[in-house]
PDB file of C-alpha atoms in Angstrom:
ATOM      1  CA  VAL E   1     -12.414  20.859   0.662  1.00 51.00           C
ATOM      2  CA  LYS E   2      -8.799  20.712  -0.502  1.00 57.00           C
ATOM      3  CA  GLY E   3      -7.553  21.785   2.973  1.00 54.00           C
ATOM      4  CA  GLY E   4      -4.036  20.460   3.194  1.00 63.00           C
ATOM      5  CA  TYR E   5      -2.424  18.109   5.674  1.00 66.00           C
ATOM      6  CA  PHE E   6      -3.693  18.153   9.086  1.00 64.00           C
ATOM      7  CA  PRO E   7      -5.887  21.308   8.924  1.00 71.00           C
ATOM      8  CA  VAL E   8      -8.052  22.241  11.904  1.00 70.00           C
ATOM      9  CA  PRO E   9     -11.798  22.991  11.860  1.00 73.00           C
ATOM     10  CA  PRO E  10     -13.524  24.800  10.087  1.00 73.00           C
ATOM     11  CA  VAL E  11     -11.248  23.857   7.240  1.00 73.00           C
ATOM     12  CA  ASP E  12     -11.488  20.178   8.369  1.00 78.00           C
ATOM     13  CA  SER E  13     -15.242  19.836   7.999  1.00 82.00           C
ATOM     14  CA  LEU E  14     -15.225  16.123   8.602  1.00 90.00           C
ATOM     15  CA  GLN E  15     -13.723  15.791  12.248  1.00 90.00           C
ATOM     16  CA  ASP E  16     -17.155  14.923  13.690  1.00 94.00           C
ATOM     17  CA  LEU E  17     -17.755  12.305  11.062  1.00 95.00           C
ATOM     18  CA  ARG E  18     -14.351  10.633  11.612  1.00 96.00           C
ATOM     19  CA  SER E  19     -14.632  10.790  15.376  1.00 97.00           C
ATOM     20  CA  ALA E  20     -17.875   8.915  15.033  1.00 98.00           C
ATOM     21  CA  MET E  21     -16.153   6.325  12.793  1.00 98.00           C
ATOM     22  CA  CYS E  22     -13.293   6.014  15.457  1.00 98.00           C
ATOM     23  CA  LEU E  23     -15.781   5.599  18.315  1.00 98.00           C
ATOM     24  CA  ALA E  24     -17.396   2.723  16.476  1.00 98.00           C
ATOM     25  CA  LEU E  25     -14.039   1.088  15.562  1.00 98.00           C
ATOM     26  CA  GLU E  26     -13.026   1.223  19.343  1.00 98.00           C
ATOM     27  CA  GLU E  27     -16.447  -0.305  20.300  1.00 98.00           C
ATOM     28  CA  MET E  28     -15.566  -3.129  17.857  1.00 98.00           C
ATOM     29  CA  GLY E  29     -12.005  -3.867  19.257  1.00 97.00           C
ATOM     30  CA  VAL E  30     -10.079  -1.946  16.632  1.00 98.00           C
ATOM     31  CA  LYS E  31      -7.635   0.465  18.413  1.00 98.00           C
ATOM     32  CA  VAL E  32      -7.384   3.873  16.695  1.00 97.00           C
ATOM     33  CA  GLU E  33      -4.233   5.768  16.927  1.00 96.00           C
ATOM     34  CA  VAL E  34      -4.827   8.846  14.887  1.00 94.00           C
ATOM     35  CA  HIS E  35      -7.327  10.479  12.540  1.00 92.00           C
ATOM     36  CA  HIS E  36      -6.936  13.563  10.390  1.00 89.00           C
ATOM     37  CA  HIS E  37      -7.722  15.308   7.000  1.00 84.00           C
ATOM     38  CA  GLU E  38      -5.319  14.472   4.140  1.00 82.00           C
ATOM     39  CA  VAL E  39      -4.044  16.597   1.250  1.00 75.00           C
ATOM     40  CA  ALA E  40      -6.577  15.833  -1.576  1.00 77.00           C
ATOM     41  CA  THR E  41      -9.906  17.083  -2.596  1.00 76.00           C
ATOM     42  CA  ALA E  42     -13.345  15.837  -1.769  1.00 66.00           C
ATOM     43  CA  GLY E  43     -12.702  15.206   1.948  1.00 86.00           C
ATOM     44  CA  GLN E  44      -9.709  12.912   1.781  1.00 90.00           C
ATOM     45  CA  CYS E  45      -9.085  11.542   5.323  1.00 92.00           C
ATOM     46  CA  GLU E  46      -6.800   9.083   7.055  1.00 93.00           C
ATOM     47  CA  ILE E  47      -7.522   6.832   9.999  1.00 95.00           C
ATOM     48  CA  GLY E  48      -4.556   5.125  11.562  1.00 95.00           C
ATOM     49  CA  THR E  49      -5.153   1.962  13.550  1.00 96.00           C
ATOM     50  CA  ALA E  50      -2.871  -0.153  15.711  1.00 96.00           C
ATOM     51  CA  PHE E  51      -0.722  -3.041  14.494  1.00 95.00           C
ATOM     52  CA  ASN E  52      -1.754  -6.587  15.153  1.00 97.00           C
ATOM     53  CA  THR E  53      -0.882 -10.074  14.119  1.00 97.00           C
ATOM     54  CA  LEU E  54      -1.340 -10.826  10.343  1.00 98.00           C
ATOM     55  CA  VAL E  55      -4.675 -12.427  10.183  1.00 98.00           C
ATOM     56  CA  THR E  56      -6.362 -10.273  12.988  1.00 98.00           C
ATOM     57  CA  ARG E  57      -5.013  -7.182  11.393  1.00 98.00           C
ATOM     58  CA  ALA E  58      -6.571  -8.221   8.060  1.00 98.00           C
ATOM     59  CA  ASP E  59      -9.789  -8.930   9.762  1.00 98.00           C
ATOM     60  CA  GLN E  60      -9.727  -5.408  11.332  1.00 98.00           C
ATOM     61  CA  ASN E  61      -9.114  -3.837   7.907  1.00 98.00           C
ATOM     62  CA  GLN E  62     -12.396  -5.481   6.931  1.00 98.00           C
ATOM     63  CA  ILE E  63     -14.135  -4.143   9.977  1.00 98.00           C
ATOM     64  CA  LEU E  64     -12.628  -0.720   9.346  1.00 98.00           C
ATOM     65  CA  LYS E  65     -14.049  -0.619   5.761  1.00 98.00           C
ATOM     66  CA  TYR E  66     -17.494  -1.820   6.839  1.00 98.00           C
ATOM     67  CA  VAL E  67     -17.613   0.926   9.750  1.00 99.00           C
ATOM     68  CA  VAL E  68     -16.383   3.790   7.411  1.00 98.00           C
ATOM     69  CA  HIS E  69     -19.054   2.855   4.744  1.00 98.00           C
ATOM     70  CA  ASN E  70     -21.930   2.556   7.291  1.00 99.00           C
ATOM     71  CA  VAL E  71     -21.106   5.658   9.411  1.00 98.00           C
ATOM     72  CA  ALA E  72     -20.646   7.715   6.251  1.00 98.00           C
ATOM     73  CA  HIS E  73     -24.048   6.580   5.091  1.00 98.00           C
ATOM     74  CA  SER E  74     -25.593   7.428   8.415  1.00 98.00           C
ATOM     75  CA  TYR E  75     -24.377  10.981   7.871  1.00 97.00           C
ATOM     76  CA  GLY E  76     -25.934  11.065   4.423  1.00 97.00           C
ATOM     77  CA  ARG E  77     -22.481  10.725   2.720  1.00 96.00           C
ATOM     78  CA  THR E  78     -20.631   8.136   0.940  1.00 96.00           C
ATOM     79  CA  ALA E  79     -17.063   6.845   1.290  1.00 96.00           C
ATOM     80  CA  THR E  80     -14.673   5.238  -1.162  1.00 96.00           C
ATOM     81  CA  PHE E  81     -11.430   3.428  -0.887  1.00 96.00           C
ATOM     82  CA  MET E  82     -10.660   3.743  -4.644  1.00 97.00           C
ATOM     83  CA  PRO E  83      -6.988   4.322  -5.129  1.00 97.00           C
ATOM     84  CA  LYS E  84      -7.449   7.152  -7.537  1.00 96.00           C
ATOM     85  CA  PRO E  85     -11.008   8.475  -7.518  1.00 94.00           C
ATOM     86  CA  LEU E  86     -10.181  11.996  -8.910  1.00 91.00           C
ATOM     87  CA  VAL E  87      -8.013  12.800 -11.848  1.00 89.00           C
ATOM     88  CA  GLY E  88      -5.209  15.328 -11.011  1.00 87.00           C
ATOM     89  CA  ASP E  89      -5.276  14.761  -7.305  1.00 88.00           C
ATOM     90  CA  ASN E  90      -3.475  12.620  -4.820  1.00 89.00           C
ATOM     91  CA  GLY E  91      -4.657   9.063  -4.652  1.00 93.00           C
ATOM     92  CA  ASN E  92      -5.536   6.862  -1.615  1.00 95.00           C
ATOM     93  CA  GLY E  93      -2.996   4.325  -0.360  1.00 95.00           C
ATOM     94  CA  MET E  94      -2.779   1.818   2.351  1.00 96.00           C
ATOM     95  CA  HIS E  95       0.722   1.938   3.794  1.00 96.00           C
ATOM     96  CA  VAL E  96       1.418  -1.382   5.540  1.00 97.00           C
ATOM     97  CA  HIS E  97       3.884  -1.366   8.515  1.00 98.00           C
ATOM     98  CA  GLN E  98       5.635  -4.695   9.096  1.00 98.00           C
ATOM     99  CA  SER E  99       7.932  -6.338  11.615  1.00 98.00           C
ATOM    100  CA  LEU E 100       8.716  -9.855  12.658  1.00 98.00           C
ATOM    101  CA  ALA E 101       8.952 -10.961  16.381  1.00 97.00           C
ATOM    102  CA  LYS E 102      10.056 -14.273  17.912  1.00 96.00           C
ATOM    103  CA  GLY E 103       9.756 -14.976  21.747  1.00 95.00           C
ATOM    104  CA  GLY E 104       8.686 -11.428  22.318  1.00 93.00           C
ATOM    105  CA  LYS E 105      11.765  -9.828  20.730  1.00 97.00           C
ATOM    106  CA  ASN E 106      11.468  -7.636  17.595  1.00 98.00           C
ATOM    107  CA  LEU E 107      13.716  -9.309  14.997  1.00 98.00           C
ATOM    108  CA  PHE E 108      13.821  -5.987  12.878  1.00 98.00           C
ATOM    109  CA  SER E 109      15.578  -4.092  15.708  1.00 98.00           C
ATOM    110  CA  GLY E 110      19.320  -3.681  15.244  1.00 97.00           C
ATOM    111  CA  ASP E 111      22.251  -1.289  14.886  1.00 95.00           C
ATOM    112  CA  GLY E 112      22.207  -1.191  11.121  1.00 95.00           C
ATOM    113  CA  TYR E 113      20.765   1.508   8.859  1.00 95.00           C
ATOM    114  CA  GLY E 114      17.761   3.271  10.304  1.00 94.00           C
ATOM    115  CA  GLY E 115      18.164   1.115  13.497  1.00 96.00           C
ATOM    116  CA  LEU E 116      17.357  -2.037  11.633  1.00 97.00           C
ATOM    117  CA  SER E 117      18.825  -5.530  11.838  1.00 98.00           C
ATOM    118  CA  GLU E 118      20.342  -7.418   8.995  1.00 98.00           C
ATOM    119  CA  THR E 119      17.146  -9.604   9.025  1.00 98.00           C
ATOM    120  CA  ALA E 120      15.071  -6.518   8.466  1.00 98.00           C
ATOM    121  CA  LEU E 121      17.254  -5.371   5.493  1.00 98.00           C
ATOM    122  CA  TYR E 122      17.007  -8.889   3.949  1.00 99.00           C
ATOM    123  CA  TYR E 123      13.251  -8.696   4.459  1.00 99.00           C
ATOM    124  CA  ILE E 124      13.308  -5.396   2.541  1.00 98.00           C
ATOM    125  CA  GLY E 125      15.339  -7.128  -0.204  1.00 98.00           C
ATOM    126  CA  GLY E 126      12.663  -9.630  -0.540  1.00 99.00           C
ATOM    127  CA  ILE E 127       9.951  -7.089  -0.926  1.00 98.00           C
ATOM    128  CA  VAL E 128      11.988  -5.175  -3.499  1.00 98.00           C
ATOM    129  CA  LYS E 129      12.988  -8.386  -5.452  1.00 98.00           C
ATOM    130  CA  HIS E 130       9.280  -9.569  -5.741  1.00 99.00           C
ATOM    131  CA  ALA E 131       7.604  -6.292  -5.832  1.00 98.00           C
ATOM    132  CA  ARG E 132       6.233  -6.410  -9.293  1.00 98.00           C
ATOM    133  CA  ALA E 133       4.634  -9.784  -8.566  1.00 99.00           C
ATOM    134  CA  LEU E 134       3.268  -8.452  -5.290  1.00 99.00           C
ATOM    135  CA  ASN E 135       1.631  -5.591  -7.153  1.00 99.00           C
ATOM    136  CA  ALA E 136      -1.015  -8.158  -8.408  1.00 99.00           C
ATOM    137  CA  PHE E 137      -2.161  -8.429  -4.874  1.00 99.00           C
ATOM    138  CA  THR E 138      -1.157  -5.163  -3.220  1.00 99.00           C
ATOM    139  CA  ASN E 139      -2.676  -3.232  -6.027  1.00 98.00           C
ATOM    140  CA  GLY E 140      -5.269  -5.452  -7.415  1.00 98.00           C
ATOM    141  CA  SER E 141      -7.551  -3.037  -9.458  1.00 98.00           C
ATOM    142  CA  THR E 142      -7.145  -1.291 -12.697  1.00 98.00           C
ATOM    143  CA  ASN E 143      -7.741   1.914 -10.837  1.00 98.00           C
ATOM    144  CA  SER E 144      -4.653   1.117  -8.735  1.00 98.00           C
ATOM    145  CA  TYR E 145      -2.403   2.107 -11.524  1.00 97.00           C
ATOM    146  CA  LYS E 146      -3.938   5.623 -11.940  1.00 97.00           C
ATOM    147  CA  ARG E 147      -2.469   6.111  -8.599  1.00 96.00           C
ATOM    148  CA  LEU E 148       0.935   4.613  -9.205  1.00 95.00           C
ATOM    149  CA  VAL E 149       2.199   7.337 -11.496  1.00 91.00           C
ATOM    150  CA  PRO E 150       4.989   9.938 -11.021  1.00 82.00           C
ATOM    151  CA  GLY E 151       3.886  12.908  -9.100  1.00 74.00           C
ATOM    152  CA  PHE E 152       0.987  13.120  -6.462  1.00 75.00           C
ATOM    153  CA  GLU E 153       3.306  11.738  -3.782  1.00 78.00           C
ATOM    154  CA  ALA E 154       2.876   8.187  -5.273  1.00 85.00           C
ATOM    155  CA  PRO E 155       5.590   5.634  -4.327  1.00 91.00           C
ATOM    156  CA  THR E 156       6.682   4.338  -7.823  1.00 92.00           C
ATOM    157  CA  LEU E 157      10.355   3.899  -7.344  1.00 93.00           C
ATOM    158  CA  LEU E 158      11.398   0.555  -5.560  1.00 95.00           C
ATOM    159  CA  ALA E 159      13.861   2.011  -3.063  1.00 95.00           C
ATOM    160  CA  TYR E 160      14.033   2.168   0.680  1.00 96.00           C
ATOM    161  CA  SER E 161      15.120   4.976   2.940  1.00 94.00           C
ATOM    162  CA  ALA E 162      14.660   6.196   6.581  1.00 92.00           C
ATOM    163  CA  ARG E 163      12.043   8.902   7.339  1.00 74.00           C
ATOM    164  CA  ASN E 164      11.757   9.503   3.599  1.00 77.00           C
ATOM    165  CA  ARG E 165       8.111   9.546   2.331  1.00 76.00           C
ATOM    166  CA  SER E 166       9.227   9.408  -1.294  1.00 81.00           C
ATOM    167  CA  ALA E 167      10.568   5.871  -1.019  1.00 89.00           C
ATOM    168  CA  SER E 168       8.232   2.991  -1.696  1.00 95.00           C
ATOM    169  CA  ILE E 169       9.763   1.396   1.397  1.00 96.00           C
ATOM    170  CA  ARG E 170      10.164   3.700   4.260  1.00 95.00           C
ATOM    171  CA  ILE E 171      11.806   2.977   7.789  1.00 96.00           C
ATOM    172  CA  PRO E 172       9.883   5.149  10.290  1.00 93.00           C
ATOM    173  CA  TYR E 173      11.920   6.593  13.087  1.00 91.00           C
ATOM    174  CA  ASP E 174      11.253   4.934  16.509  1.00 93.00           C
ATOM    175  CA  ALA E 175      13.422   5.329  19.484  1.00 93.00           C
ATOM    176  CA  ASN E 176      12.078   2.255  20.994  1.00 95.00           C
ATOM    177  CA  PRO E 177      13.556  -0.998  19.667  1.00 94.00           C
ATOM    178  CA  LYS E 178      10.254  -2.795  20.010  1.00 95.00           C
ATOM    179  CA  GLY E 179       8.778  -0.358  17.431  1.00 95.00           C
ATOM    180  CA  ARG E 180      11.406  -0.796  14.621  1.00 97.00           C
ATOM    181  CA  ARG E 181       9.576  -1.709  11.510  1.00 98.00           C
ATOM    182  CA  VAL E 182       9.354  -1.196   7.753  1.00 97.00           C
ATOM    183  CA  GLU E 183       6.541   0.597   5.988  1.00 97.00           C
ATOM    184  CA  VAL E 184       5.680  -0.607   2.460  1.00 98.00           C
ATOM    185  CA  ARG E 185       3.861   2.343   0.844  1.00 96.00           C
ATOM    186  CA  PHE E 186       2.736   1.118  -2.683  1.00 97.00           C
ATOM    187  CA  PRO E 187      -0.408  -1.058  -1.480  1.00 98.00           C
ATOM    188  CA  ASP E 188      -3.788   0.338  -1.623  1.00 97.00           C
ATOM    189  CA  ALA E 189      -7.284  -0.537   0.136  1.00 95.00           C
ATOM    190  CA  ALA E 190      -8.782  -1.932  -3.059  1.00 94.00           C
ATOM    191  CA  ALA E 191      -6.725  -5.023  -2.560  1.00 92.00           C
ATOM    192  CA  ASN E 192      -7.788  -8.320  -1.028  1.00 97.00           C
ATOM    193  CA  VAL E 193      -5.983  -7.671   2.264  1.00 98.00           C
ATOM    194  CA  TYR E 194      -5.498 -11.385   3.066  1.00 99.00           C
ATOM    195  CA  PHE E 195      -3.674 -12.061   0.014  1.00 99.00           C
ATOM    196  CA  THR E 196      -1.868  -8.720   0.315  1.00 99.00           C
ATOM    197  CA  PHE E 197      -0.470  -9.294   3.728  1.00 99.00           C
ATOM    198  CA  ALA E 198       0.344 -13.001   3.095  1.00 99.00           C
ATOM    199  CA  SER E 199       2.162 -12.318  -0.206  1.00 99.00           C
ATOM    200  CA  MET E 200       4.320  -9.552   1.366  1.00 99.00           C
ATOM    201  CA  LEU E 201       5.269 -11.704   4.273  1.00 99.00           C
ATOM    202  CA  MET E 202       6.327 -14.518   1.888  1.00 99.00           C
ATOM    203  CA  ALA E 203       8.362 -12.078  -0.180  1.00 99.00           C
ATOM    204  CA  GLY E 204      10.110 -10.871   2.992  1.00 99.00           C
ATOM    205  CA  LEU E 205      10.742 -14.338   4.307  1.00 99.00           C
ATOM    206  CA  ASP E 206      12.244 -15.270   0.934  1.00 99.00           C
ATOM    207  CA  GLY E 207      14.483 -12.410   1.297  1.00 99.00           C
ATOM    208  CA  ILE E 208      15.670 -13.469   4.625  1.00 99.00           C
ATOM    209  CA  GLN E 209      16.220 -17.104   3.578  1.00 98.00           C
ATOM    210  CA  ASN E 210      18.143 -16.073   0.482  1.00 99.00           C
ATOM    211  CA  LYS E 211      19.850 -13.142   2.151  1.00 98.00           C
ATOM    212  CA  THR E 212      18.664 -10.820  -0.511  1.00 98.00           C
ATOM    213  CA  HIS E 213      20.325  -7.387   0.407  1.00 97.00           C
ATOM    214  CA  PRO E 214      18.315  -4.445  -0.926  1.00 96.00           C
ATOM    215  CA  GLY E 215      21.427  -2.506  -1.849  1.00 94.00           C
ATOM    216  CA  ASP E 216      22.120   1.162  -0.670  1.00 93.00           C
ATOM    217  CA  ALA E 217      19.394   3.235   0.836  1.00 94.00           C
ATOM    218  CA  MET E 218      18.212   6.293  -1.133  1.00 91.00           C
ATOM    219  CA  ASP E 219      18.406   9.216   1.171  1.00 88.00           C
ATOM    220  CA  LYS E 220      17.125  11.880  -1.241  1.00 85.00           C
ATOM    221  CA  ASP E 221      13.918  13.203  -2.606  1.00 84.00           C
ATOM    222  CA  LEU E 222      12.943  10.513  -5.054  1.00 85.00           C
ATOM    223  CA  TYR E 223      10.227  12.710  -6.577  1.00 82.00           C
ATOM    224  CA  ASP E 224      12.850  15.038  -7.949  1.00 82.00           C
ATOM    225  CA  LEU E 225      15.589  12.864  -9.357  1.00 84.00           C
ATOM    226  CA  PRO E 226      17.279  13.677 -12.591  1.00 87.00           C
ATOM    227  CA  PRO E 227      16.204  11.322 -15.425  1.00 87.00           C
ATOM    228  CA  GLU E 228      19.658   9.635 -15.888  1.00 89.00           C
ATOM    229  CA  GLU E 229      19.558   8.688 -12.126  1.00 89.00           C
ATOM    230  CA  GLU E 230      15.896   7.663 -12.021  1.00 88.00           C
ATOM    231  CA  LYS E 231      16.266   5.246 -14.918  1.00 89.00           C
ATOM    232  CA  ASN E 232      18.549   3.100 -12.873  1.00 90.00           C
ATOM    233  CA  ILE E 233      15.974   2.464 -10.089  1.00 92.00           C
ATOM    234  CA  PRO E 234      13.484  -0.242 -10.510  1.00 94.00           C
ATOM    235  CA  THR E 235       9.643   0.563 -10.502  1.00 95.00           C
ATOM    236  CA  VAL E 236       6.431  -0.753  -9.527  1.00 97.00           C
ATOM    237  CA  CYS E 237       4.194  -2.127 -12.353  1.00 98.00           C
ATOM    238  CA  PHE E 238       2.146   0.573 -14.243  1.00 96.00           C
ATOM    239  CA  SER E 239      -0.941  -1.656 -15.064  1.00 98.00           C
ATOM    240  CA  LEU E 240      -2.857  -4.530 -13.662  1.00 99.00           C
ATOM    241  CA  ASP E 241      -2.160  -6.889 -16.616  1.00 98.00           C
ATOM    242  CA  GLN E 242       1.587  -5.993 -16.320  1.00 99.00           C
ATOM    243  CA  ALA E 243       1.389  -7.122 -12.468  1.00 99.00           C
ATOM    244  CA  LEU E 244      -0.626 -10.284 -13.234  1.00 99.00           C
ATOM    245  CA  ASP E 245       2.084 -11.326 -15.835  1.00 99.00           C
ATOM    246  CA  ALA E 246       4.752 -10.698 -13.326  1.00 99.00           C
ATOM    247  CA  LEU E 247       2.964 -12.771 -10.760  1.00 99.00           C
ATOM    248  CA  ASP E 248       2.578 -15.559 -13.262  1.00 99.00           C
ATOM    249  CA  LYS E 249       6.305 -15.622 -13.951  1.00 99.00           C
ATOM    250  CA  ASP E 250       7.399 -15.114 -10.247  1.00 99.00           C
ATOM    251  CA  ARG E 251       5.288 -17.233  -8.213  1.00 99.00           C
ATOM    252  CA  ASP E 252       7.512 -19.895  -6.542  1.00 98.00           C
ATOM    253  CA  PHE E 253       8.182 -17.833  -3.431  1.00 99.00           C
ATOM    254  CA  LEU E 254       4.452 -17.743  -2.714  1.00 99.00           C
ATOM    255  CA  LYS E 255       4.140 -21.443  -2.849  1.00 99.00           C
ATOM    256  CA  ALA E 256       6.708 -22.234  -0.144  1.00 98.00           C
ATOM    257  CA  GLY E 257       5.047 -24.204   2.685  1.00 97.00           C
ATOM    258  CA  GLY E 258       1.881 -24.394   0.751  1.00 98.00           C
ATOM    259  CA  VAL E 259       0.827 -20.873   1.573  1.00 98.00           C
ATOM    260  CA  PHE E 260      -0.416 -20.232  -2.051  1.00 99.00           C
ATOM    261  CA  THR E 261      -1.062 -22.993  -4.583  1.00 99.00           C
ATOM    262  CA  ASP E 262      -0.955 -22.817  -8.449  1.00 99.00           C
ATOM    263  CA  ASP E 263      -4.675 -23.397  -8.525  1.00 99.00           C
ATOM    264  CA  VAL E 264      -5.301 -20.390  -6.310  1.00 99.00           C
ATOM    265  CA  LEU E 265      -2.798 -18.282  -8.273  1.00 99.00           C
ATOM    266  CA  ASN E 266      -4.155 -19.322 -11.770  1.00 99.00           C
ATOM    267  CA  ALA E 267      -7.659 -18.647 -10.505  1.00 99.00           C
ATOM    268  CA  TYR E 268      -6.805 -15.156  -9.249  1.00 99.00           C
ATOM    269  CA  ILE E 269      -4.974 -14.286 -12.524  1.00 99.00           C
ATOM    270  CA  GLU E 270      -7.921 -15.340 -14.589  1.00 99.00           C
ATOM    271  CA  LEU E 271     -10.406 -13.426 -12.297  1.00 98.00           C
ATOM    272  CA  LYS E 272      -8.456 -10.197 -12.463  1.00 99.00           C
ATOM    273  CA  MET E 273      -7.756 -10.377 -16.112  1.00 98.00           C
ATOM    274  CA  GLU E 274     -11.552 -10.257 -16.684  1.00 98.00           C
ATOM    275  CA  GLU E 275     -11.508  -6.974 -15.052  1.00 98.00           C
ATOM    276  CA  VAL E 276      -8.635  -5.852 -17.362  1.00 98.00           C
ATOM    277  CA  THR E 277     -10.481  -7.055 -20.369  1.00 98.00           C
ATOM    278  CA  ARG E 278     -13.847  -5.447 -19.291  1.00 97.00           C
ATOM    279  CA  LEU E 279     -12.031  -1.894 -18.962  1.00 97.00           C
ATOM    280  CA  ARG E 280     -10.183  -2.570 -22.126  1.00 96.00           C
ATOM    281  CA  MET E 281     -13.232  -3.223 -24.212  1.00 97.00           C
ATOM    282  CA  THR E 282     -15.271  -0.343 -22.844  1.00 97.00           C
ATOM    283  CA  THR E 283     -15.257   3.006 -24.683  1.00 95.00           C
ATOM    284  CA  HIS E 284     -13.994   5.489 -22.275  1.00 92.00           C
ATOM    285  CA  PRO E 285     -15.174   9.093 -21.920  1.00 92.00           C
ATOM    286  CA  VAL E 286     -11.627  10.305 -22.621  1.00 93.00           C
ATOM    287  CA  GLU E 287     -11.701   8.720 -25.906  1.00 94.00           C
ATOM    288  CA  PHE E 288     -14.623  10.973 -26.802  1.00 94.00           C
ATOM    289  CA  ASP E 289     -12.615  13.984 -25.916  1.00 94.00           C
ATOM    290  CA  MET E 290      -9.666  12.921 -27.925  1.00 96.00           C
ATOM    291  CA  TYR E 291     -11.252  11.284 -30.949  1.00 97.00           C
ATOM    292  CA  TYR E 292     -15.105  12.236 -31.381  1.00 95.00           C
ATOM    293  CA  SER E 293     -14.409  15.112 -33.820  1.00 95.00           C
ATOM    294  CA  GLN E 294     -11.628  13.424 -35.803  1.00 91.00           C
TER     295      GLN E 294
END
């Protein structure tokens, strides 16, 4: 049902199913922090799991998806991580919380905006600078861009803000300095999570190395900006082919230290363009609605 955010049973009819998923995740070493119903139709749910180091966290994402699919099947249901499975309803994101530590110290903790350090702000600057190239990884499906549209609480504007869910980069409140972090909200779970995490880290490190300041924070509702103000804020890409083109043109930051290579990037772009071409060449049901009787 379309039951809103955090409803209780019986409106939330999937609590038992989610609980079974969470128990399985715990048994497989993935720490669960929260699970609840979300705002969209058809049983949209959220399971929040604990942070970890980059590769381990990526592995745990794969475990989570495996568990969700299989537990849903055992209940006679099916689960999808599609970014936008339903027209006219909120999509499915994968908000990625990020921080850097050295010697047990959180490098993002400071006395700047949102309790962040200058290092953290430069990291945000790198994410914003390279966001459209990152979209090729963080939003690596044609369906991803059905979600990244104005409305439906989608993070389309490349701005940052503290405790502001309308910003594509949010700074969650945390009184504990060890918990200071940034949350990048435009990725989705259709992505290759290893490429997604690695590319965001490389963008952030590039921002730190080049002291890329993200500009002023946007402490306002970005979903309701006047057009003359909105046009001055950069946006995410609005199609997969646009993102792949951005990646092709802005790739040097990914190749630092040999993390990505031209061969890998070229192969990825070619593979994903096949998906773009397949959809582009397929007659769409909406086209029948628009053109059949003309």
